[in-house]
Amino acid sequence: MVNQLYSHPLFNVRTELLSRDEQVSLSYQRARLVMQTYRLTSQDVQFCSSRFWELMCDPILSLDIALFTILAAHIGLTIGTLSRHLRRRPDFKPLVQRLLRFDTVGIYLLTERGHGLDSFNIETTATKTSDGYILHTPREEAAKFMPASTPSFNIPKVALVMARLIVDGEDRGCRFFVVPICNEREMYAGVHSTRLPPRSGTGPLDFSITSFDHVHLPPSALVASDINDISKPARPLEAWWNEIWRIQLGTMAVPAPWISAIKSIAYIGGKYSMHRSLLGKNNVPTPIITFRTQQWPIAHATAVGMIMANWYPTAVRYAMEEVSDPSLRHALSVVIKATVCRHFQRCVSEVAERCGAQGTFEQNYMAKIENDGKGVIIAEGDVLTLCIRLFSELLQKHVTIPLPDPSSSLLAQHAASLMQENADLFLSLNCEHRSDAFNFLILPQSQTVIEAIGHALAYTAAVEAGLPQPILDVYECAIIRQDPAWYSEQASITRMEQRLREDAAVSAFMPHLDEYLDGLGIENYVSAPIVSDESWKGYLEHLPVFSGNAAVPQMAVFQAVL
């Protein structure tokens, strides 16, 4: 679908000129517009159809991360979790239809303030009674953190709340329950939402701490195909993972807007650097893009944006259509998220700094999106924690990720070598994965190795897709920069040779800069005024101007005192 959302008035608002609550309200309005535009069905969501991924990858989401946050939980988690049960639970259909129309917002209350990523050990309880369940938060640490649950923005909300099912005093494991949170004006009885302060420099949302005071739920609130099956699972941890199955898909989905963000950053920084000039010799204006220190971050972000945009859809398609093992699908989700998110963090800070003071202002996108990015690092699993868990499973051979042939590229050789190096170390330590030796010597390598796998896969996909050689070469040099010692020790590329390779790559890249920036396909989604002098002057006209006729005070005459 050719998406024209960016031309809609809701997406042509200078949000930095609005109050925080006006920005939040705008994000909810935008979410409804996006839902109405895409018109997803429950099957689209359940089976992650091409339209589902088209929405997740729409560049419009990178313009408003609060909007993306709303939709990621609403569609991917809430509707997605319910969709699996619709065939045997027709009573869920009216709710799902309201959610699909965005008449009601769905939120996902899993994490608790005192437990963080250790969600298997949550404390919220749902105690079975003769006529349903009593949902209760036993202490402050058990309050749900931090989905947006306030009634402040004129839209009803319903939550999937994970709680420990208690039957006759016995803990029957963690289950989800459908819980109405608020109507358009106020909270429902027994539900309490404490609005959190804003996160610094981000797209605001009504993030909250949510607790429950003996809230009565009907039997039908249990999210299950058979509401009468409240038996204790034989394998509680395995059952818990089955309950939160949408989180694994969420891990794969949340990086999508950051690829568009990387492309936006490259475009903004590149265009700004072409017209921003210094006075050089003989007072002749010299564009700052002529300096190699300016060229590298632009080339780097452009290459990363193009290679991630090429790899992401192919990686998702492979994971969703060709992988039947849930463990391997989750492993690929972790590799995708870690690779995209860490690339984003490196590119945005580098380009923003090279845009000087302009790079720090909200209207120029980079400073705000960098802060927003810190949230996605945590969403659907903290990147480092995900890498630790996956790396442990890889070394114990619980899961195997197919890697490119090491002889196919330097990056493939790097990934294979790091895996083998740590596998050999694990074997030599003769320890188990919860030992101090594993903790101290192996776990710190987790993220580095998982990223290396992503780099190799992405590079291989780019070669197969026929991306321009200068893009491939700049990307390769960017990865070498992250681990120069290995490339010197194992690939025999000395530090000076690494520098010369980088020089050659950027020199080949720069004559095509305009072509590559246009090829990012992001221009229509970029509103940063610094991309041209004309857009900056137009933006300046809308800013408040202060003037007056106050008389300058007369300075008093001071006498010297001896």
XYZ file of C-alpha atoms in Angstrom:
562
model
C 0.000 0.000 0.000
C 1.284 3.443 -0.924
C 0.920 5.181 2.386
C 0.017 8.872 2.403
C -0.396 9.195 6.170
C 2.471 11.671 6.301
C 0.357 14.218 4.388
C -2.550 14.047 6.861
C -2.946 17.170 9.063
C -2.434 15.065 12.208
C 1.110 14.344 11.039
C 1.895 17.922 10.103
C 1.834 19.419 13.584
C 4.906 21.010 15.166
C 4.683 18.955 18.339
C 7.493 20.819 20.090
C 5.159 23.834 20.266
C 2.460 21.851 22.113
C 2.130 21.092 25.811
C 3.002 17.552 26.917
C -0.653 16.576 27.389
C -1.511 18.008 23.974
C 1.243 15.841 22.518
C -0.144 12.740 24.276
C -3.651 13.478 23.014
C -2.272 13.896 19.508
C -0.545 10.495 19.696
C -3.841 8.785 20.589
C -5.583 10.579 17.705
C -2.825 9.473 15.353
C -3.129 5.894 16.611
C -6.815 5.842 15.717
C -6.032 7.244 12.259
C -3.394 4.572 11.633
C -5.781 1.801 12.741
C -8.514 3.177 10.466
C -6.085 3.399 7.567
C -4.740 -0.144 7.805
C -7.994 -1.875 8.867
C -6.263 -4.975 10.204
C -8.288 -8.098 10.947
C -7.792 -10.394 13.925
C -6.230 -12.927 11.543
C -3.778 -10.296 10.269
C -2.638 -9.818 13.842
C -2.701 -13.459 14.966
C -0.649 -14.743 12.046
C 1.414 -11.577 11.533
C 0.339 -11.117 7.922
C 2.137 -8.931 5.413
C -0.220 -6.075 6.331
C 0.739 -6.409 9.989
C 4.436 -6.067 9.087
C 3.641 -3.269 6.631
C 2.143 -1.300 9.509
C 5.050 -2.073 11.845
C 7.515 -0.874 9.187
C 5.589 2.256 8.164
C 8.035 5.195 8.448
C 5.218 7.256 9.977
C 5.748 5.409 13.263
C 9.285 6.725 13.598
C 7.906 10.287 13.705
C 5.976 9.630 16.929
C 7.349 6.929 19.205
C 4.500 7.441 21.680
C 2.174 6.465 18.823
C 4.311 3.388 18.133
C 4.308 2.468 21.824
C 0.508 2.646 21.920
C 0.116 0.496 18.800
C 2.808 -2.045 19.665
C 1.019 -2.976 22.909
C -2.472 -2.515 21.485
C -2.006 -4.594 18.331
C 0.968 -6.855 18.849
C 0.380 -7.809 22.470
C -3.275 -7.251 23.437
C -5.093 -8.119 20.210
C -2.425 -10.671 19.362
C -2.829 -12.547 22.647
C -6.634 -12.601 22.420
C -6.662 -13.570 18.742
C -5.325 -17.063 19.451
C -8.452 -17.900 21.474
C -11.163 -16.448 19.231
C -12.202 -19.749 17.634
C -13.112 -21.285 21.005
C -13.915 -18.017 22.777
C -16.475 -16.188 20.615
C -17.266 -14.024 23.651
C -13.934 -12.247 22.991
C -14.990 -11.178 19.488
C -16.901 -7.982 20.443
C -13.916 -6.796 22.493
C -11.465 -7.592 19.704
C -13.659 -5.717 17.208
C -13.667 -2.648 19.475
C -9.902 -2.902 19.732
C -9.506 -3.222 15.960
C -11.614 -0.070 15.488
C -9.615 1.650 18.248
C -12.811 2.372 20.123
C -10.955 0.911 23.105
C -7.204 0.942 23.775
C -5.605 -2.324 24.829
C -2.713 -2.321 27.298
C -0.530 -5.195 28.483
C 0.189 -5.367 32.217
C 2.917 -7.948 32.748
C 5.909 -6.341 34.461
C 5.801 -5.328 38.131
C 7.699 -2.485 39.754
C 9.598 -4.731 42.139
C 10.421 -7.485 39.651
C 11.343 -5.866 36.328
C 12.430 -8.490 33.806
C 11.857 -11.250 36.364
C 8.191 -11.403 35.378
C 7.938 -15.112 36.115
C 7.937 -14.208 39.811
C 5.180 -11.578 39.786
C 3.012 -11.186 42.909
C -0.350 -9.892 41.627
C -2.977 -12.519 42.469
C -6.262 -13.623 40.931
C -8.001 -15.736 43.559
C -10.750 -18.101 42.403
C -14.166 -17.582 43.965
C -17.534 -19.189 43.374
C -18.459 -16.479 40.863
C -15.148 -15.569 39.248
C -11.885 -14.123 40.542
C -10.602 -11.425 42.877
C -7.690 -9.509 41.344
C -5.425 -7.914 43.924
C -2.082 -6.155 44.269
C -0.648 -7.390 47.605
C 2.033 -4.676 48.026
C 3.484 -1.654 46.278
C 6.288 -3.678 44.668
C 3.642 -5.798 42.909
C 2.070 -2.832 41.083
C 2.207 -3.023 37.296
C 4.845 -0.825 35.663
C 4.559 1.215 33.342
C 1.910 0.977 30.542
C -0.308 4.012 30.067
C -3.444 3.380 32.135
C -4.812 6.848 32.955
C -8.320 8.010 31.919
C -6.978 11.423 30.921
C -7.361 11.286 27.148
C -11.020 10.480 26.526
C -10.676 6.882 25.453
C -11.651 3.647 27.265
C -8.857 1.225 28.134
C -8.812 -2.490 28.803
C -5.827 -4.496 29.991
C -4.490 -8.002 29.827
C -3.225 -8.396 33.384
C -0.909 -11.233 34.286
C -1.585 -12.581 37.767
C -0.915 -15.691 39.796
C -3.990 -17.920 39.693
C -4.821 -18.978 43.253
C -7.304 -21.844 43.676
C -8.108 -23.136 47.172
C -4.907 -21.560 48.449
C -2.754 -23.238 45.789
C -0.658 -21.284 43.279
C -1.677 -22.572 39.822
C 0.818 -20.458 37.891
C 0.632 -17.196 35.936
C -2.336 -16.437 33.696
C -3.710 -13.432 31.838
C -7.058 -11.843 32.718
C -9.097 -9.290 30.782
C -9.575 -6.300 33.068
C -11.471 -3.078 32.196
C -9.268 -0.188 33.327
C -11.167 3.039 32.676
C -13.894 4.634 30.611
C -13.531 7.974 28.840
C -13.541 9.892 32.123
C -12.536 7.816 35.151
C -11.047 4.599 36.495
C -13.230 1.616 37.246
C -13.783 0.728 40.905
C -10.758 -0.828 42.570
C -8.327 0.093 39.767
C -5.724 2.748 40.603
C -3.440 4.490 38.129
C -0.553 6.642 39.340
C 0.747 8.725 36.484
C 4.534 8.768 36.273
C 6.570 11.915 35.559
C 7.667 12.349 31.937
C 10.740 10.562 30.670
C 13.362 13.183 29.832
C 13.327 14.467 26.276
C 11.000 11.824 24.845
C 7.664 11.742 23.072
C 5.358 11.910 26.103
C 2.752 9.299 27.020
C 0.669 8.788 30.158
C 2.979 6.113 31.586
C 1.644 4.847 34.895
C 1.873 2.509 37.849
C -1.300 0.415 37.995
C -2.610 -1.475 41.016
C -5.765 -3.398 41.914
C -7.713 -3.420 45.168
C -9.806 -6.609 45.328
C -11.302 -6.158 41.868
C -14.002 -8.720 41.065
C -13.705 -10.402 37.653
C -16.182 -12.780 36.012
C -15.078 -16.335 35.069
C -14.886 -15.237 31.424
C -12.047 -12.809 32.271
C -9.541 -15.690 32.177
C -7.641 -15.563 28.876
C -7.809 -19.190 27.820
C -9.518 -21.293 25.194
C -11.116 -23.321 28.001
C -12.063 -21.182 31.004
C -12.733 -24.313 33.043
C -9.141 -25.483 32.778
C -7.528 -23.977 35.856
C -5.247 -26.917 36.597
C -1.682 -26.434 37.723
C 0.732 -26.784 34.783
C 3.211 -29.648 34.903
C 5.979 -27.308 33.679
C 5.239 -23.843 35.110
C 8.047 -21.983 33.304
C 7.163 -23.530 29.955
C 3.500 -22.669 30.549
C 4.464 -19.094 31.397
C 6.408 -18.708 28.147
C 3.359 -20.044 26.315
C 1.202 -17.352 27.954
C 3.532 -14.527 26.886
C 4.138 -15.926 23.384
C 3.492 -12.549 21.781
C 6.511 -11.044 23.520
C 8.808 -13.018 21.209
C 7.078 -11.538 18.165
C 7.199 -8.135 19.835
C 10.959 -8.477 20.204
C 11.115 -8.819 16.417
C 8.647 -5.992 15.754
C 9.934 -3.212 18.023
C 13.121 -2.473 16.013
C 11.135 -1.616 12.864
C 10.702 2.158 13.455
C 14.366 2.531 14.338
C 15.395 1.564 10.813
C 13.333 4.477 9.487
C 14.856 6.603 12.253
C 18.394 5.703 11.149
C 17.511 6.695 7.583
C 15.992 9.974 8.812
C 19.121 10.750 10.820
C 21.349 10.084 7.812
C 19.162 12.278 5.591
C 18.965 15.157 8.078
C 22.676 15.094 8.849
C 23.645 14.726 5.208
C 21.470 17.542 3.885
C 22.446 19.850 6.735
C 26.146 19.185 6.143
C 25.820 20.071 2.462
C 24.511 23.595 3.045
C 26.088 24.447 6.414
C 29.320 26.259 5.560
C 32.418 27.725 7.156
C 34.478 30.565 5.749
C 37.643 29.023 4.352
C 40.563 30.504 2.517
C 39.903 33.897 0.960
C 36.549 34.001 2.801
C 35.079 31.407 0.433
C 32.197 29.388 2.050
C 33.199 25.751 2.516
C 30.442 23.201 3.217
C 31.253 21.163 6.288
C 30.582 17.955 4.343
C 34.014 18.454 2.743
C 35.638 17.430 6.028
C 36.305 13.716 6.489
C 35.213 13.983 10.131
C 31.795 15.063 8.834
C 31.693 12.572 5.974
C 32.204 9.461 8.109
C 29.107 9.715 10.363
C 26.883 10.535 7.369
C 28.308 7.659 5.321
C 28.053 5.341 8.310
C 24.390 6.150 9.047
C 23.454 5.971 5.356
C 25.100 2.561 4.894
C 23.530 1.210 8.079
C 20.104 2.544 7.081
C 20.252 0.931 3.648
C 21.594 -2.402 4.896
C 19.154 -2.667 7.813
C 16.212 -1.729 5.554
C 17.248 -4.512 3.179
C 17.905 -7.140 5.878
C 15.012 -6.585 8.263
C 12.113 -7.672 5.992
C 14.042 -10.699 4.717
C 14.985 -11.734 8.256
C 11.376 -11.347 9.446
C 10.059 -13.286 6.460
C 12.528 -16.097 7.103
C 11.704 -16.251 10.825
C 7.943 -16.179 10.274
C 7.588 -18.366 7.175
C 10.512 -20.775 7.150
C 11.227 -21.364 10.835
C 8.925 -23.735 12.726
C 11.004 -24.000 15.914
C 9.844 -21.299 18.394
C 13.291 -21.285 20.028
C 15.026 -20.452 16.757
C 12.400 -17.824 15.919
C 13.007 -16.150 19.280
C 16.765 -16.383 18.766
C 16.454 -14.583 15.439
C 14.203 -11.972 17.087
C 16.937 -11.250 19.631
C 19.619 -10.978 16.935
C 17.439 -8.584 14.916
C 16.604 -6.374 17.890
C 20.153 -6.225 19.247
C 21.666 -5.454 15.840
C 19.192 -2.743 14.800
C 18.990 -1.042 18.199
C 22.738 -0.845 18.785
C 23.307 0.427 15.237
C 20.701 3.109 15.908
C 22.348 4.197 19.152
C 25.757 4.556 17.525
C 24.510 6.399 14.446
C 22.205 8.914 16.119
C 24.703 10.167 18.691
C 27.439 10.425 16.080
C 25.370 12.379 13.550
C 23.648 14.590 16.128
C 26.995 15.681 17.561
C 28.256 16.613 14.109
C 25.224 18.907 13.696
C 26.389 21.030 16.622
C 23.857 23.004 18.629
C 21.167 22.329 16.022
C 21.433 18.617 16.771
C 20.304 19.196 20.360
C 16.933 20.796 19.548
C 13.709 18.796 19.540
C 12.495 20.137 16.191
C 15.517 18.616 14.467
C 14.475 15.111 15.492
C 17.809 13.630 16.539
C 17.966 14.540 20.232
C 14.389 13.433 20.843
C 14.630 10.180 18.912
C 17.856 9.318 20.751
C 16.043 9.586 24.078
C 13.058 7.664 22.728
C 15.458 4.937 21.647
C 16.364 4.228 25.241
C 12.824 2.993 25.774
C 12.900 0.487 22.932
C 16.137 -0.988 24.294
C 14.024 -2.180 27.223
C 10.720 -2.876 25.418
C 9.911 -6.583 24.906
C 13.060 -7.513 26.796
C 16.203 -5.544 27.625
C 18.739 -5.979 24.797
C 21.627 -7.046 27.017
C 19.493 -9.492 29.019
C 18.122 -11.014 25.810
C 21.663 -11.402 24.485
C 22.847 -13.049 27.710
C 20.064 -15.619 27.599
C 20.516 -16.377 23.900
C 24.305 -16.597 24.120
C 24.011 -19.084 26.970
C 21.614 -21.203 24.904
C 23.906 -21.085 21.879
C 26.938 -22.230 23.886
C 24.922 -25.032 25.472
C 23.676 -26.010 21.971
C 20.030 -25.616 22.974
C 19.536 -23.635 19.774
C 21.627 -23.125 16.640
C 21.470 -20.095 14.360
C 22.453 -20.804 10.743
C 25.435 -18.560 9.974
C 26.876 -17.517 6.601
C 29.912 -19.429 5.370
C 32.936 -17.895 7.156
C 34.767 -17.713 3.843
C 32.036 -15.514 2.336
C 33.040 -12.284 4.089
C 35.159 -10.763 6.828
C 32.043 -10.212 8.942
C 30.975 -13.856 8.607
C 34.487 -14.919 9.590
C 34.337 -12.578 12.580
C 31.018 -13.992 13.826
C 32.107 -17.624 13.415
C 35.434 -16.959 15.117
C 33.882 -15.254 18.153
C 31.388 -18.099 18.575
C 34.138 -20.705 18.361
C 36.428 -18.758 20.690
C 33.773 -18.647 23.400
C 32.687 -22.250 22.825
C 36.309 -23.329 23.340
C 36.570 -21.180 26.461
C 33.361 -22.660 27.865
C 34.691 -26.166 27.261
C 38.071 -25.376 28.836
C 36.463 -23.921 31.965
C 34.575 -27.182 32.508
C 31.779 -25.283 34.267
C 28.020 -24.972 34.028
C 26.243 -21.872 32.763
C 25.346 -20.561 36.231
C 28.896 -20.721 37.581
C 31.043 -17.739 38.556
C 33.512 -18.547 35.773
C 30.741 -18.392 33.150
C 29.415 -15.178 34.714
C 32.813 -13.458 34.862
C 34.464 -14.604 31.609
C 31.763 -15.523 29.114
C 28.633 -13.475 29.798
C 30.394 -10.118 29.160
C 30.923 -11.301 25.564
C 27.221 -12.000 24.997
C 26.135 -8.828 23.256
C 29.312 -8.545 21.180
C 28.819 -12.027 19.747
C 25.075 -11.675 19.133
C 25.679 -8.378 17.334
C 28.449 -9.990 15.252
C 25.963 -12.652 14.120
C 23.532 -9.900 13.094
C 26.256 -7.999 11.238
C 27.220 -11.122 9.269
C 23.612 -11.949 8.377
C 22.826 -8.361 7.363
C 25.976 -8.033 5.242
C 25.309 -11.330 3.479
C 21.738 -10.238 2.687
C 23.058 -6.929 1.324
C 25.538 -8.693 -0.968
C 22.804 -11.037 -2.230
C 20.523 -8.051 -2.860
C 23.213 -6.304 -4.910
C 23.533 -3.168 -2.779
C 26.181 -0.722 -4.085
C 29.763 -1.660 -3.260
C 30.543 1.654 -1.471
C 27.617 0.968 0.892
C 28.949 -2.539 1.598
C 32.473 -1.232 2.141
C 31.438 1.559 4.524
C 29.328 -0.916 6.514
C 32.208 -3.360 6.709
C 34.536 -0.605 7.952
C 31.968 0.441 10.572
C 31.911 -3.117 11.956
C 35.705 -3.341 11.922
C 35.740 -0.157 14.035
C 33.808 -2.002 16.749
C 36.424 -4.748 17.169
C 39.690 -3.542 15.596
C 41.821 -5.886 17.716
C 40.207 -9.026 16.274
C 40.642 -7.836 12.691
C 44.276 -7.044 13.429
C 45.018 -10.289 15.286
C 42.894 -12.774 13.335
C 42.413 -11.208 9.895
C 45.896 -9.637 9.725
C 44.540 -6.182 8.918
C 46.801 -3.771 10.786
C 45.560 -0.573 12.333
C 47.019 1.465 9.475
C 45.467 -0.869 6.900
C 42.125 -0.498 8.649
C 42.447 3.273 8.374
C 43.329 3.075 4.678
C 40.380 0.730 3.974
C 38.067 3.223 5.644
C 39.529 6.094 3.636
C 39.001 4.206 0.386
C 35.438 3.260 1.331
C 34.390 6.824 2.190
C 36.155 8.222 -0.874
C 34.157 5.853 -3.088
C 30.951 6.690 -1.201
C 31.034 10.495 -1.278
C 30.497 11.093 -5.041
C 27.162 9.261 -4.684
C 26.008 10.959 -1.475
C 23.003 12.729 -3.008
C 21.953 9.548 -4.799
C 22.210 7.445 -1.641
C 20.332 9.961 0.517
C 17.506 10.098 -2.016
C 17.569 6.301 -2.189
C 16.729 6.085 1.506
C 13.149 6.972 0.561
C 12.633 8.954 3.738
C 12.433 12.564 2.488
C 8.651 12.843 2.831
C 8.844 11.849 6.499
C 11.548 14.336 7.482
C 10.351 17.617 8.986
C 13.594 18.808 10.602
C 13.981 22.454 9.548
C 17.777 22.265 9.306
C 17.714 20.168 6.119
C 17.777 23.408 4.107
C 18.092 27.147 4.606
C 14.630 27.583 3.103
C 12.938 25.197 5.550
C 14.806 26.770 8.475
C 13.667 30.273 7.547
C 10.092 29.029 7.131
C 10.208 27.365 10.556
C 11.652 30.495 12.162
C 8.583 32.507 11.102
C 6.356 30.377 13.371
C 8.408 30.862 16.532
C 7.399 33.459 19.128
C 9.192 36.785 18.754
C 9.644 39.166 21.680
C 10.111 42.892 21.231
C 9.237 46.065 23.114
C 9.900 49.740 23.751
C 11.416 49.648 27.217
C 13.828 52.479 27.919
C 17.405 51.500 28.669
C 18.117 52.355 32.335
C 20.686 55.037 33.019
C 23.856 53.728 34.608
C 24.668 55.359 37.952
C 27.937 57.278 38.206
C 30.272 55.742 40.761
C 32.806 57.805 42.694
C 36.088 56.227 43.567
C 36.645 55.986 47.300
C 40.209 56.185 48.597
